[in-house]
PDB file of C-alpha atoms and ligand atoms in Angstrom:
ATOM      1  CA  MET A  59       1.144  19.259  -3.132  1.00 96.00           C
ATOM      2  CA  ILE A  60       1.749  15.550  -3.769  1.00 98.00           C
ATOM      3  CA  ILE A  61       2.614  13.300  -0.824  1.00 98.00           C
ATOM      4  CA  ALA A  62       3.909   9.758  -1.439  1.00 98.00           C
ATOM      5  CA  VAL A  63       3.624   7.202   1.370  1.00 98.00           C
ATOM      6  CA  ASP A  64       5.269   3.831   0.725  1.00 97.00           C
ATOM      7  CA  GLY A  65       6.044   0.883   2.946  1.00 96.00           C
ATOM      8  CA  PRO A  66       5.564  -2.827   3.596  1.00 95.00           C
ATOM      9  CA  THR A  67       2.386  -4.572   4.663  1.00 91.00           C
ATOM     10  CA  ALA A  68       0.993  -3.703   8.119  1.00 92.00           C
ATOM     11  CA  SER A  69       3.385  -0.768   8.585  1.00 95.00           C
ATOM     12  CA  GLY A  70       0.552   1.681   9.231  1.00 94.00           C
ATOM     13  CA  LYS A  71       1.111   3.544   5.948  1.00 95.00           C
ATOM     14  CA  GLY A  72      -2.622   3.591   5.104  1.00 95.00           C
ATOM     15  CA  THR A  73      -3.522   5.178   8.443  1.00 96.00           C
ATOM     16  CA  ILE A  74      -0.738   7.722   8.025  1.00 97.00           C
ATOM     17  CA  ALA A  75      -1.773   8.544   4.458  1.00 98.00           C
ATOM     18  CA  ARG A  76      -5.387   9.125   5.559  1.00 98.00           C
ATOM     19  CA  ALA A  77      -4.251  11.321   8.482  1.00 98.00           C
ATOM     20  CA  LEU A  78      -2.010  13.392   6.187  1.00 98.00           C
ATOM     21  CA  ALA A  79      -4.849  13.775   3.683  1.00 98.00           C
ATOM     22  CA  GLU A  80      -7.191  14.996   6.391  1.00 98.00           C
ATOM     23  CA  HIS A  81      -4.606  17.345   7.883  1.00 97.00           C
ATOM     24  CA  PHE A  82      -3.649  18.961   4.571  1.00 97.00           C
ATOM     25  CA  GLY A  83      -7.137  18.768   3.012  1.00 97.00           C
ATOM     26  CA  LEU A  84      -6.073  16.513   0.136  1.00 98.00           C
ATOM     27  CA  PRO A  85      -7.764  13.537  -1.564  1.00 98.00           C
ATOM     28  CA  VAL A  86      -6.176  10.153  -0.818  1.00 98.00           C
ATOM     29  CA  LEU A  87      -5.740   6.976  -2.873  1.00 98.00           C
ATOM     30  CA  ASP A  88      -4.923   3.591  -1.357  1.00 97.00           C
ATOM     31  CA  THR A  89      -3.201   2.086  -4.410  1.00 98.00           C
ATOM     32  CA  GLY A  90      -3.020  -1.349  -2.773  1.00 97.00           C
ATOM     33  CA  LEU A  91      -6.789  -1.505  -3.191  1.00 97.00           C
ATOM     34  CA  LEU A  92      -6.367  -1.477  -6.989  1.00 98.00           C
ATOM     35  CA  TYR A  93      -4.011  -4.473  -6.836  1.00 98.00           C
ATOM     36  CA  ARG A  94      -6.381  -6.159  -4.378  1.00 98.00           C
ATOM     37  CA  ALA A  95      -9.251  -5.651  -6.842  1.00 98.00           C
ATOM     38  CA  VAL A  96      -7.188  -7.235  -9.636  1.00 98.00           C
ATOM     39  CA  GLY A  97      -6.242 -10.185  -7.410  1.00 98.00           C
ATOM     40  CA  TYR A  98      -9.813 -10.730  -6.299  1.00 98.00           C
ATOM     41  CA  GLN A  99     -11.242 -10.328  -9.817  1.00 98.00           C
ATOM     42  CA  THR A 100      -8.705 -12.912 -11.059  1.00 98.00           C
ATOM     43  CA  GLN A 101     -10.111 -15.337  -8.501  1.00 98.00           C
ATOM     44  CA  LEU A 102     -13.718 -14.490  -9.481  1.00 98.00           C
ATOM     45  CA  ASN A 103     -12.728 -15.230 -13.104  1.00 98.00           C
ATOM     46  CA  HIS A 104     -11.295 -18.601 -11.973  1.00 98.00           C
ATOM     47  CA  GLY A 105      -7.955 -17.375 -13.304  1.00 98.00           C
ATOM     48  CA  ASP A 106      -4.433 -17.999 -12.019  1.00 98.00           C
ATOM     49  CA  PRO A 107      -2.905 -14.960 -10.213  1.00 98.00           C
ATOM     50  CA  ASP A 108       0.564 -16.156 -11.209  1.00 98.00           C
ATOM     51  CA  ASP A 109      -0.397 -16.073 -14.894  1.00 98.00           C
ATOM     52  CA  SER A 110       0.204 -12.664 -16.458  1.00 98.00           C
ATOM     53  CA  ALA A 111      -2.611 -12.934 -19.049  1.00 98.00           C
ATOM     54  CA  ASP A 112      -5.176 -14.025 -16.443  1.00 98.00           C
ATOM     55  CA  ALA A 113      -4.154 -11.184 -14.124  1.00 98.00           C
ATOM     56  CA  LEU A 114      -4.208  -8.646 -16.954  1.00 98.00           C
ATOM     57  CA  ALA A 115      -7.745  -9.712 -17.938  1.00 98.00           C
ATOM     58  CA  ALA A 116      -8.821  -8.928 -14.358  1.00 98.00           C
ATOM     59  CA  CYS A 117      -7.610  -5.314 -14.624  1.00 98.00           C
ATOM     60  CA  ASP A 118     -11.019  -4.607 -16.192  1.00 96.00           C
ATOM     61  CA  PHE A 119     -12.671  -5.061 -12.795  1.00 98.00           C
ATOM     62  CA  PRO A 120     -15.827  -2.958 -12.243  1.00 98.00           C
ATOM     63  CA  ASP A 121     -15.319   0.112 -10.015  1.00 96.00           C
ATOM     64  CA  THR A 122     -18.032  -1.186  -7.668  1.00 97.00           C
ATOM     65  CA  LEU A 123     -15.603  -3.954  -6.675  1.00 98.00           C
ATOM     66  CA  LEU A 124     -13.469  -1.348  -4.881  1.00 97.00           C
ATOM     67  CA  GLY A 125     -16.145  -1.186  -2.159  1.00 96.00           C
ATOM     68  CA  ASP A 126     -16.289  -4.948  -1.608  1.00 97.00           C
ATOM     69  CA  PRO A 127     -15.257  -5.860   1.983  1.00 95.00           C
ATOM     70  CA  ALA A 128     -13.575  -8.998   0.604  1.00 96.00           C
ATOM     71  CA  LEU A 129     -10.795  -6.758  -0.706  1.00 96.00           C
ATOM     72  CA  ARG A 130      -9.704  -6.233   2.914  1.00 90.00           C
ATOM     73  CA  TYR A 131      -9.233  -9.950   3.612  1.00 89.00           C
ATOM     74  CA  GLU A 132      -5.693 -11.111   4.339  1.00 87.00           C
ATOM     75  CA  SER A 133      -6.061 -13.730   1.583  1.00 90.00           C
ATOM     76  CA  THR A 134      -6.876 -10.968  -0.930  1.00 95.00           C
ATOM     77  CA  GLY A 135      -3.671  -9.170   0.113  1.00 92.00           C
ATOM     78  CA  GLY A 136      -1.778 -12.313  -0.847  1.00 92.00           C
ATOM     79  CA  LEU A 137      -3.514 -12.449  -4.250  1.00 96.00           C
ATOM     80  CA  ALA A 138      -2.721  -8.741  -4.757  1.00 96.00           C
ATOM     81  CA  SER A 139       0.948  -9.322  -4.021  1.00 93.00           C
ATOM     82  CA  ARG A 140       1.014 -12.147  -6.601  1.00 96.00           C
ATOM     83  CA  VAL A 141      -0.702 -10.235  -9.445  1.00 97.00           C
ATOM     84  CA  SER A 142       1.397  -7.129  -8.722  1.00 96.00           C
ATOM     85  CA  ILE A 143       4.525  -8.953  -9.930  1.00 96.00           C
ATOM     86  CA  HIS A 144       3.345  -8.847 -13.571  1.00 97.00           C
ATOM     87  CA  PRO A 145       4.626  -5.800 -15.502  1.00 97.00           C
ATOM     88  CA  ALA A 146       1.451  -5.883 -17.669  1.00 98.00           C
ATOM     89  CA  VAL A 147      -0.702  -5.417 -14.558  1.00 98.00           C
ATOM     90  CA  ARG A 148       1.465  -2.579 -13.237  1.00 98.00           C
ATOM     91  CA  LYS A 149       1.256  -0.894 -16.651  1.00 98.00           C
ATOM     92  CA  ALA A 150      -2.537  -1.265 -16.765  1.00 98.00           C
ATOM     93  CA  LEU A 151      -2.928   0.410 -13.358  1.00 98.00           C
ATOM     94  CA  TYR A 152      -0.243   3.058 -13.945  1.00 98.00           C
ATOM     95  CA  GLN A 153      -2.213   5.875 -15.631  1.00 98.00           C
ATOM     96  CA  ARG A 154      -5.069   5.813 -13.140  1.00 97.00           C
ATOM     97  CA  GLN A 155      -2.606   6.395 -10.283  1.00 98.00           C
ATOM     98  CA  VAL A 156      -0.600   9.056 -12.163  1.00 98.00           C
ATOM     99  CA  ASP A 157      -3.811  10.954 -12.996  1.00 98.00           C
ATOM    100  CA  PHE A 158      -4.877  10.835  -9.354  1.00 98.00           C
ATOM    101  CA  ALA A 159      -1.471  12.109  -8.210  1.00 98.00           C
ATOM    102  CA  ASN A 160      -1.397  14.953 -10.725  1.00 98.00           C
ATOM    103  CA  GLN A 161      -4.919  16.286 -10.178  1.00 98.00           C
ATOM    104  CA  PRO A 162      -5.129  20.024  -9.517  1.00 97.00           C
ATOM    105  CA  GLY A 163      -4.341  20.803  -5.871  1.00 95.00           C
ATOM    106  CA  GLY A 164      -2.452  17.571  -5.336  1.00 97.00           C
ATOM    107  CA  ALA A 165      -3.080  14.322  -3.512  1.00 98.00           C
ATOM    108  CA  VAL A 166      -1.791  11.740  -1.066  1.00 98.00           C
ATOM    109  CA  LEU A 167      -1.133   8.211  -2.382  1.00 98.00           C
ATOM    110  CA  ASP A 168       0.025   5.182  -0.440  1.00 98.00           C
ATOM    111  CA  GLY A 169       1.537   2.012  -1.850  1.00 97.00           C
ATOM    112  CA  ARG A 170       4.875   0.435  -2.685  1.00 96.00           C
ATOM    113  CA  ASP A 171       6.189   2.450  -5.647  1.00 96.00           C
ATOM    114  CA  ILE A 172       4.602   5.878  -5.281  1.00 97.00           C
ATOM    115  CA  GLY A 173       7.809   7.789  -4.536  1.00 97.00           C
ATOM    116  CA  THR A 174       9.837   5.816  -7.073  1.00 96.00           C
ATOM    117  CA  VAL A 175       7.526   5.236 -10.075  1.00 97.00           C
ATOM    118  CA  ILE A 176       4.071   6.840  -9.822  1.00 98.00           C
ATOM    119  CA  ALA A 177       5.085  10.251  -8.428  1.00 98.00           C
ATOM    120  CA  PRO A 178       8.891  10.544  -8.430  1.00 97.00           C
ATOM    121  CA  HIS A 179       8.321  14.338  -8.415  1.00 97.00           C
ATOM    122  CA  ALA A 180       6.255  14.213  -5.171  1.00 98.00           C
ATOM    123  CA  ASP A 181       6.776  17.190  -2.848  1.00 97.00           C
ATOM    124  CA  ALA A 182       7.204  14.923   0.184  1.00 98.00           C
ATOM    125  CA  LYS A 183       7.965  11.196   0.343  1.00 98.00           C
ATOM    126  CA  LEU A 184       7.711   8.949   3.362  1.00 98.00           C
ATOM    127  CA  PHE A 185       8.774   5.344   3.694  1.00 97.00           C
ATOM    128  CA  VAL A 186       6.902   3.920   6.658  1.00 97.00           C
ATOM    129  CA  THR A 187       8.134   0.696   8.181  1.00 96.00           C
ATOM    130  CA  ALA A 188       8.433  -1.341  11.389  1.00 97.00           C
ATOM    131  CA  SER A 189      10.117  -4.629  12.249  1.00 97.00           C
ATOM    132  CA  ALA A 190       8.444  -7.770  10.894  1.00 97.00           C
ATOM    133  CA  GLU A 191       7.780  -8.875  14.493  1.00 97.00           C
ATOM    134  CA  GLU A 192       6.061  -5.612  15.421  1.00 96.00           C
ATOM    135  CA  ARG A 193       3.986  -5.583  12.223  1.00 97.00           C
ATOM    136  CA  THR A 194       3.007  -9.196  12.957  1.00 97.00           C
ATOM    137  CA  ARG A 195       2.028  -8.328  16.530  1.00 97.00           C
ATOM    138  CA  ARG A 196      -0.263  -5.539  15.261  1.00 94.00           C
ATOM    139  CA  ARG A 197      -1.796  -7.534  12.400  1.00 93.00           C
ATOM    140  CA  HIS A 198      -2.310 -10.567  14.667  1.00 95.00           C
ATOM    141  CA  ALA A 199      -4.094  -8.480  17.336  1.00 95.00           C
ATOM    142  CA  GLU A 200      -6.255  -6.848  14.656  1.00 91.00           C
ATOM    143  CA  MET A 201      -7.244 -10.237  13.200  1.00 91.00           C
ATOM    144  CA  LEU A 202      -8.042 -11.733  16.616  1.00 94.00           C
ATOM    145  CA  ALA A 203     -10.201  -8.664  17.376  1.00 94.00           C
ATOM    146  CA  ARG A 204     -12.119  -9.353  14.152  1.00 89.00           C
ATOM    147  CA  GLY A 205     -12.664 -12.947  15.287  1.00 92.00           C
ATOM    148  CA  VAL A 206     -10.233 -14.540  12.812  1.00 89.00           C
ATOM    149  CA  ALA A 207      -8.615 -17.601  14.433  1.00 91.00           C
ATOM    150  CA  VAL A 208      -4.958 -17.395  13.411  1.00 93.00           C
ATOM    151  CA  THR A 209      -1.619 -17.937  15.162  1.00 96.00           C
ATOM    152  CA  TYR A 210       1.173 -15.372  15.526  1.00 97.00           C
ATOM    153  CA  ASP A 211       3.518 -17.700  13.626  1.00 97.00           C
ATOM    154  CA  ALA A 212       1.120 -18.012  10.681  1.00 95.00           C
ATOM    155  CA  VAL A 213       0.822 -14.212  10.441  1.00 95.00           C
ATOM    156  CA  LEU A 214       4.624 -13.829  10.694  1.00 96.00           C
ATOM    157  CA  ALA A 215       5.158 -16.367   7.885  1.00 96.00           C
ATOM    158  CA  ASN A 216       2.626 -14.517   5.757  1.00 93.00           C
ATOM    159  CA  ILE A 217       4.295 -11.147   6.386  1.00 95.00           C
ATOM    160  CA  HIS A 218       7.722 -12.568   5.505  1.00 95.00           C
ATOM    161  CA  ALA A 219       6.295 -14.018   2.260  1.00 93.00           C
ATOM    162  CA  ARG A 220       4.620 -10.709   1.306  1.00 92.00           C
ATOM    163  CA  ASP A 221       7.791  -8.719   2.112  1.00 94.00           C
ATOM    164  CA  ALA A 222       9.958 -11.075   0.045  1.00 94.00           C
ATOM    165  CA  ARG A 223       7.605 -10.935  -2.960  1.00 91.00           C
ATOM    166  CA  ASP A 224       7.056  -7.147  -2.830  1.00 92.00           C
ATOM    167  CA  THR A 225      10.762  -6.385  -2.332  1.00 93.00           C
ATOM    168  CA  GLY A 226      12.165  -9.046  -4.652  1.00 92.00           C
ATOM    169  CA  ARG A 227      10.104  -8.451  -7.805  1.00 90.00           C
ATOM    170  CA  ALA A 228      11.919  -7.031 -10.829  1.00 91.00           C
ATOM    171  CA  ASP A 229       9.342  -4.377 -11.783  1.00 91.00           C
ATOM    172  CA  ALA A 230       8.890  -1.460  -9.347  1.00 90.00           C
ATOM    173  CA  PRO A 231       9.944  -3.320  -6.184  1.00 91.00           C
ATOM    174  CA  LEU A 232       9.236  -1.971  -2.725  1.00 92.00           C
ATOM    175  CA  LEU A 233      12.152   0.287  -1.839  1.00 90.00           C
ATOM    176  CA  CYS A 234      12.811   3.508  -0.003  1.00 93.00           C
ATOM    177  CA  ALA A 235      13.362   6.383  -2.460  1.00 92.00           C
ATOM    178  CA  ASP A 236      16.664   8.239  -1.940  1.00 92.00           C
ATOM    179  CA  ASP A 237      14.820  11.411  -1.002  1.00 93.00           C
ATOM    180  CA  ALA A 238      12.204   9.783   1.267  1.00 96.00           C
ATOM    181  CA  LEU A 239      12.010  10.086   5.036  1.00 96.00           C
ATOM    182  CA  LEU A 240      12.488   6.618   6.546  1.00 96.00           C
ATOM    183  CA  LEU A 241       9.937   6.482   9.345  1.00 97.00           C
ATOM    184  CA  ASP A 242      10.505   3.314  11.401  1.00 97.00           C
ATOM    185  CA  ASN A 243       7.637   3.211  13.886  1.00 96.00           C
ATOM    186  CA  SER A 244       8.585  -0.049  15.659  1.00 96.00           C
ATOM    187  CA  ASP A 245       8.817   1.868  18.941  1.00 96.00           C
ATOM    188  CA  MET A 246       6.211   4.542  18.242  1.00 95.00           C
ATOM    189  CA  ASP A 247       2.451   4.523  18.638  1.00 92.00           C
ATOM    190  CA  ILE A 248       0.222   5.657  15.792  1.00 92.00           C
ATOM    191  CA  GLY A 249      -0.265   9.159  17.246  1.00 95.00           C
ATOM    192  CA  GLU A 250       3.492   9.750  17.445  1.00 96.00           C
ATOM    193  CA  THR A 251       3.959   8.384  13.924  1.00 96.00           C
ATOM    194  CA  ILE A 252       1.287  10.689  12.490  1.00 97.00           C
ATOM    195  CA  ALA A 253       2.775  13.710  14.312  1.00 97.00           C
ATOM    196  CA  ALA A 254       6.234  12.891  12.903  1.00 97.00           C
ATOM    197  CA  ALA A 255       4.802  12.487   9.387  1.00 98.00           C
ATOM    198  CA  ILE A 256       2.976  15.843   9.536  1.00 98.00           C
ATOM    199  CA  ALA A 257       6.066  17.620  10.920  1.00 97.00           C
ATOM    200  CA  PHE A 258       8.201  16.163   8.111  1.00 97.00           C
ATOM    201  CA  VAL A 259       5.786  17.277   5.370  1.00 97.00           C
ATOM    202  CA  GLU A 260       5.494  20.779   6.838  1.00 96.00           C
ATOM    203  CA  GLN A 261       9.267  21.130   7.025  1.00 94.00           C
ATOM    204  CA  LYS A 262       9.669  19.712   3.509  1.00 92.00           C
ATOM    205  CA  VAL A 263       7.188  22.050   1.825  1.00 89.00           C
ATOM    206  CA  GLY A 264       8.260  24.967   3.982  1.00 85.00           C
ATOM    207  CA  ARG A 265       4.954  25.985   5.425  1.00 66.00           C
ATOM    208  CA  PRO A 266       3.102  25.252   8.652  1.00 57.00           C
ATOM    209  CA  ALA A 267      -0.375  23.770   8.252  1.00 50.00           C
TER     210      ALA A 267
HETATM  211  O1   DC B 333      -0.924  -2.109   0.625  1.00 53.88           O
HETATM  212  P1   DC B 333      -1.665  -3.442   0.444  1.00 53.88           P
HETATM  213  O2   DC B 333      -1.318  -4.470   1.486  1.00 53.88           O
HETATM  214  O3   DC B 333      -3.130  -3.248   0.302  1.00 53.88           O
HETATM  215  O4   DC B 333      -1.134  -3.993  -0.961  1.00 53.88           O
HETATM  216  C1   DC B 333      -1.456  -5.268  -1.442  1.00 53.88           C
HETATM  217  C2   DC B 333      -0.414  -5.725  -2.449  1.00 53.88           C
HETATM  218  O5   DC B 333      -0.503  -4.926  -3.619  1.00 53.88           O
HETATM  219  C3   DC B 333       1.029  -5.606  -1.989  1.00 53.88           C
HETATM  220  O6   DC B 333       1.454  -6.792  -1.335  1.00 53.88           O
HETATM  221  C4   DC B 333       1.783  -5.358  -3.264  1.00 53.88           C
HETATM  222  C5   DC B 333       0.796  -4.717  -4.175  1.00 53.88           C
HETATM  223  N1   DC B 333       0.999  -3.273  -4.344  1.00 53.88           N
HETATM  224  C6   DC B 333       1.947  -2.872  -5.264  1.00 53.88           C
HETATM  225  O7   DC B 333       2.611  -3.718  -5.866  1.00 53.88           O
HETATM  226  N2   DC B 333       2.133  -1.556  -5.532  1.00 53.88           N
HETATM  227  C7   DC B 333       1.422  -0.615  -4.885  1.00 53.88           C
HETATM  228  N3   DC B 333       1.622   0.672  -5.178  1.00 53.88           N
HETATM  229  C8   DC B 333       0.463  -1.003  -3.914  1.00 53.88           C
HETATM  230  C9   DC B 333       0.285  -2.353  -3.652  1.00 53.88           C
END
Protein backbone atom coordinates (compact mmCIF):
# COMPACT_ATOMS: atom_id res chain seq x y z
CA MET A 1 0.00 0.00 0.00
CA ILE A 2 1.34 3.44 -0.94
CA ILE A 3 0.18 6.47 1.05
CA ALA A 4 0.91 10.00 -0.23
CA VAL A 5 0.84 12.89 2.24
CA ASP A 6 1.23 16.37 0.75
CA GLY A 7 0.78 19.83 2.16
CA PRO A 8 2.35 23.21 2.89
CA THR A 9 5.04 23.99 5.43
CA ALA A 10 4.13 23.53 9.12
CA SER A 11 0.85 21.76 8.32
CA GLY A 12 1.76 18.72 10.42
CA LYS A 13 2.12 16.45 7.38
CA GLY A 14 5.41 14.96 8.63
CA THR A 15 3.89 13.98 11.98
CA ILE A 16 0.88 12.49 10.21
CA ALA A 17 3.04 10.57 7.74
CA ARG A 18 5.10 9.08 10.60
CA ALA A 19 1.94 8.14 12.53
CA LEU A 20 0.43 6.47 9.45
CA ALA A 21 3.68 4.58 8.83
CA GLU A 22 3.73 3.31 12.39
CA HIS A 23 0.04 2.38 12.35
CA PHE A 24 0.21 0.46 9.06
CA GLY A 25 3.75 -0.90 9.58
CA LEU A 26 5.20 0.85 6.52
CA PRO A 27 8.54 2.60 5.90
CA VAL A 28 8.32 6.40 5.62
CA LEU A 29 10.25 8.97 3.58
CA ASP A 30 10.27 12.69 4.36
CA THR A 31 10.99 13.93 0.82
CA GLY A 32 11.47 17.51 2.04
CA LEU A 33 14.67 16.29 3.67
CA LEU A 34 16.14 15.52 0.22
CA TYR A 35 15.44 19.08 -0.96
CA ARG A 36 16.81 20.40 2.34
CA ALA A 37 20.02 18.40 1.77
CA VAL A 38 20.38 19.89 -1.72
CA GLY A 39 19.78 23.42 -0.40
CA TYR A 40 22.27 22.97 2.42
CA GLN A 41 24.89 21.31 0.19
CA THR A 42 24.55 24.23 -2.26
CA GLN A 43 25.42 26.57 0.60
CA LEU A 44 28.35 24.36 1.69
CA ASN A 45 29.60 24.53 -1.92
CA HIS A 46 29.32 28.35 -1.79
CA GLY A 47 26.84 28.04 -4.66
CA ASP A 48 23.74 30.09 -5.44
CA PRO A 49 20.45 28.24 -4.64
CA ASP A 50 18.70 30.27 -7.35
CA ASP A 51 21.17 29.01 -9.97
CA SER A 52 20.05 25.74 -11.54
CA ALA A 53 23.59 24.44 -12.26
CA ASP A 54 24.80 25.18 -8.72
CA ALA A 55 21.74 23.47 -7.22
CA LEU A 56 22.09 20.48 -9.54
CA ALA A 57 25.76 20.03 -8.53
CA ALA A 58 24.58 19.79 -4.91
CA CYS A 59 22.29 16.83 -5.69
CA ASP A 60 25.40 14.68 -5.21
CA PHE A 61 25.27 15.33 -1.46
CA PRO A 62 26.61 12.48 0.72
CA ASP A 63 23.91 10.37 2.41
CA THR A 64 25.44 11.19 5.81
CA LEU A 65 24.20 14.76 5.31
CA LEU A 66 20.63 13.51 5.76
CA GLY A 67 21.36 13.10 9.49
CA ASP A 68 22.74 16.61 9.95
CA PRO A 69 20.61 18.63 12.43
CA ALA A 70 21.22 21.74 10.30
CA LEU A 71 18.76 20.32 7.78
CA ARG A 72 15.98 21.05 10.29
CA TYR A 73 16.80 24.76 10.55
CA GLU A 74 14.16 27.17 9.27
CA SER A 75 16.82 28.80 7.07
CA THR A 76 17.52 25.42 5.42
CA GLY A 77 13.79 25.10 4.66
CA GLY A 78 14.05 28.38 2.77
CA LEU A 79 17.08 27.13 0.80
CA ALA A 80 15.19 23.89 0.03
CA SER A 81 12.21 25.82 -1.29
CA ARG A 82 14.53 27.83 -3.58
CA VAL A 83 16.44 24.85 -5.05
CA SER A 84 13.20 22.88 -5.47
CA ILE A 85 12.07 25.31 -8.19
CA HIS A 86 14.68 23.98 -10.66
CA PRO A 87 13.35 21.17 -12.90
CA ALA A 88 16.89 19.68 -13.07
CA VAL A 89 16.91 19.26 -9.28
CA ARG A 90 13.43 17.70 -9.24
CA LYS A 91 14.53 15.30 -11.99
CA ALA A 92 17.69 14.34 -10.10
CA LEU A 93 15.70 13.47 -6.96
CA TYR A 94 12.81 11.82 -8.81
CA GLN A 95 14.00 8.19 -9.14
CA ARG A 96 15.07 7.87 -5.52
CA GLN A 97 11.56 8.83 -4.38
CA VAL A 98 9.80 6.63 -6.98
CA ASP A 99 11.93 3.63 -5.95
CA PHE A 100 11.08 4.23 -2.30
CA ALA A 101 7.36 4.47 -3.09
CA ASN A 102 7.34 1.32 -5.20
CA GLN A 103 9.28 -0.95 -2.85
CA PRO A 104 7.61 -4.28 -2.10
CA GLY A 105 4.95 -3.88 0.60
CA GLY A 106 4.54 -0.18 -0.01
CA ALA A 107 5.49 3.00 1.80
CA VAL A 108 4.37 6.36 3.13
CA LEU A 109 5.92 9.50 1.59
CA ASP A 110 5.33 13.10 2.56
CA GLY A 111 6.11 16.18 0.49
CA ARG A 112 4.54 18.54 -2.01
CA ASP A 113 4.10 16.45 -5.17
CA ILE A 114 3.77 12.88 -3.95
CA GLY A 115 0.13 12.38 -4.97
CA THR A 116 0.56 14.27 -8.23
CA VAL A 117 4.02 13.33 -9.58
CA ILE A 118 5.94 10.77 -7.50
CA ALA A 119 3.10 8.32 -6.78
CA PRO A 120 0.01 9.32 -8.78
CA HIS A 121 -1.09 5.67 -8.38
CA ALA A 122 -0.97 5.85 -4.54
CA ASP A 123 -3.69 3.84 -2.78
CA ALA A 124 -4.54 6.76 -0.48
CA LYS A 125 -3.69 10.46 -0.83
CA LEU A 126 -4.01 13.12 1.82
CA PHE A 127 -3.53 16.85 1.46
CA VAL A 128 -2.89 18.21 4.93
CA THR A 129 -3.26 21.92 5.50
CA ALA A 130 -4.19 24.63 8.02
CA SER A 131 -4.57 28.39 7.79
CA ALA A 132 -1.34 30.38 7.45
CA GLU A 133 -2.08 32.01 10.84
CA GLU A 134 -2.51 28.67 12.60
CA ARG A 135 0.62 27.20 10.98
CA THR A 136 2.50 30.34 12.04
CA ARG A 137 1.22 30.05 15.61
CA ARG A 138 2.47 26.44 15.81
CA ARG A 139 5.84 27.09 14.14
CA HIS A 140 6.40 30.21 16.27
CA ALA A 141 5.68 28.33 19.52
CA GLU A 142 7.97 25.49 18.42
CA MET A 143 10.81 27.92 17.63
CA LEU A 144 10.43 29.81 20.92
CA ALA A 145 10.50 26.46 22.78
CA ARG A 146 13.81 25.70 21.03
CA GLY A 147 15.16 29.06 22.20
CA VAL A 148 15.08 30.75 18.78
CA ALA A 149 14.30 34.47 19.24
CA VAL A 150 11.84 35.27 16.45
CA THR A 151 8.63 37.29 16.16
CA TYR A 152 5.23 35.96 15.05
CA ASP A 153 5.25 38.44 12.15
CA ALA A 154 8.64 37.23 10.91
CA VAL A 155 7.44 33.61 10.95
CA LEU A 156 4.20 34.59 9.16
CA ALA A 157 6.15 36.43 6.44
CA ASN A 158 8.38 33.40 6.01
CA ILE A 159 5.41 31.03 5.74
CA HIS A 160 3.73 33.27 3.15
CA ALA A 161 6.97 33.36 1.12
CA ARG A 162 7.38 29.56 1.26
CA ASP A 163 3.72 28.99 0.32
CA ALA A 164 3.96 31.39 -2.63
CA ARG A 165 7.17 29.77 -3.94
CA ASP A 166 5.99 26.16 -3.45
CA THR A 167 2.55 26.82 -4.97
CA GLY A 168 3.64 29.19 -7.74
CA ARG A 169 6.50 27.22 -9.32
CA ALA A 170 5.94 25.83 -12.81
CA ASP A 171 7.33 22.32 -12.20
CA ALA A 172 5.34 20.07 -9.83
CA PRO A 173 3.77 22.86 -7.74
CA LEU A 174 2.13 22.19 -4.40
CA LEU A 175 -1.48 21.31 -5.13
CA CYS A 176 -4.18 19.02 -3.85
CA ALA A 177 -4.61 16.01 -6.16
CA ASP A 178 -8.19 15.54 -7.42
CA ASP A 179 -8.49 12.24 -5.58
CA ALA A 180 -6.86 13.38 -2.31
CA LEU A 181 -8.62 13.91 1.00
CA LEU A 182 -8.30 17.59 1.95
CA LEU A 183 -7.58 17.51 5.67
CA ASP A 184 -7.71 21.07 7.05
CA ASN A 185 -6.60 20.78 10.67
CA SER A 186 -6.86 24.49 11.60
CA ASP A 187 -9.38 23.58 14.31
CA MET A 188 -8.10 20.10 15.15
CA ASP A 189 -5.34 18.95 17.47
CA ILE A 190 -2.72 16.51 16.25
CA GLY A 191 -4.45 13.48 17.82
CA GLU A 192 -7.72 14.25 16.02
CA THR A 193 -5.86 14.84 12.76
CA ILE A 194 -4.03 11.50 13.00
CA ALA A 195 -7.29 9.67 13.83
CA ALA A 196 -8.98 11.25 10.79
CA ALA A 197 -6.03 10.32 8.55
CA ILE A 198 -6.05 6.68 9.72
CA ALA A 199 -9.84 6.41 9.30
CA PHE A 200 -9.58 7.80 5.76
CA VAL A 201 -6.85 5.34 4.73
CA GLU A 202 -8.74 2.39 6.21
CA GLN A 203 -11.92 3.37 4.38
CA LYS A 204 -9.99 3.99 1.15
CA VAL A 205 -8.20 0.63 1.08
CA GLY A 206 -11.25 -1.17 2.42
CA ARG A 207 -9.77 -2.88 5.41
CA PRO A 208 -9.56 -2.08 9.11
CA ALA A 209 -6.05 -1.98 10.57
O1 LIG B 1 8.53 19.69 3.80
P1 LIG B 1 9.74 20.62 4.01
O2 LIG B 1 9.39 21.91 4.69
O3 LIG B 1 10.87 19.92 4.67
O4 LIG B 1 10.22 20.97 2.52
C1 LIG B 1 11.21 21.92 2.26
C2 LIG B 1 11.06 22.45 0.84
O5 LIG B 1 11.36 21.42 -0.09
C3 LIG B 1 9.67 22.93 0.47
O6 LIG B 1 9.51 24.31 0.78
C4 LIG B 1 9.59 22.66 -1.00
C5 LIG B 1 10.53 21.53 -1.24
N1 LIG B 1 9.86 20.24 -1.46
C6 LIG B 1 9.39 19.98 -2.73
O7 LIG B 1 9.51 20.84 -3.61
N2 LIG B 1 8.84 18.78 -3.03
C7 LIG B 1 8.71 17.83 -2.08
N3 LIG B 1 8.17 16.66 -2.41
C8 LIG B 1 9.15 18.09 -0.76
C9 LIG B 1 9.72 19.32 -0.47
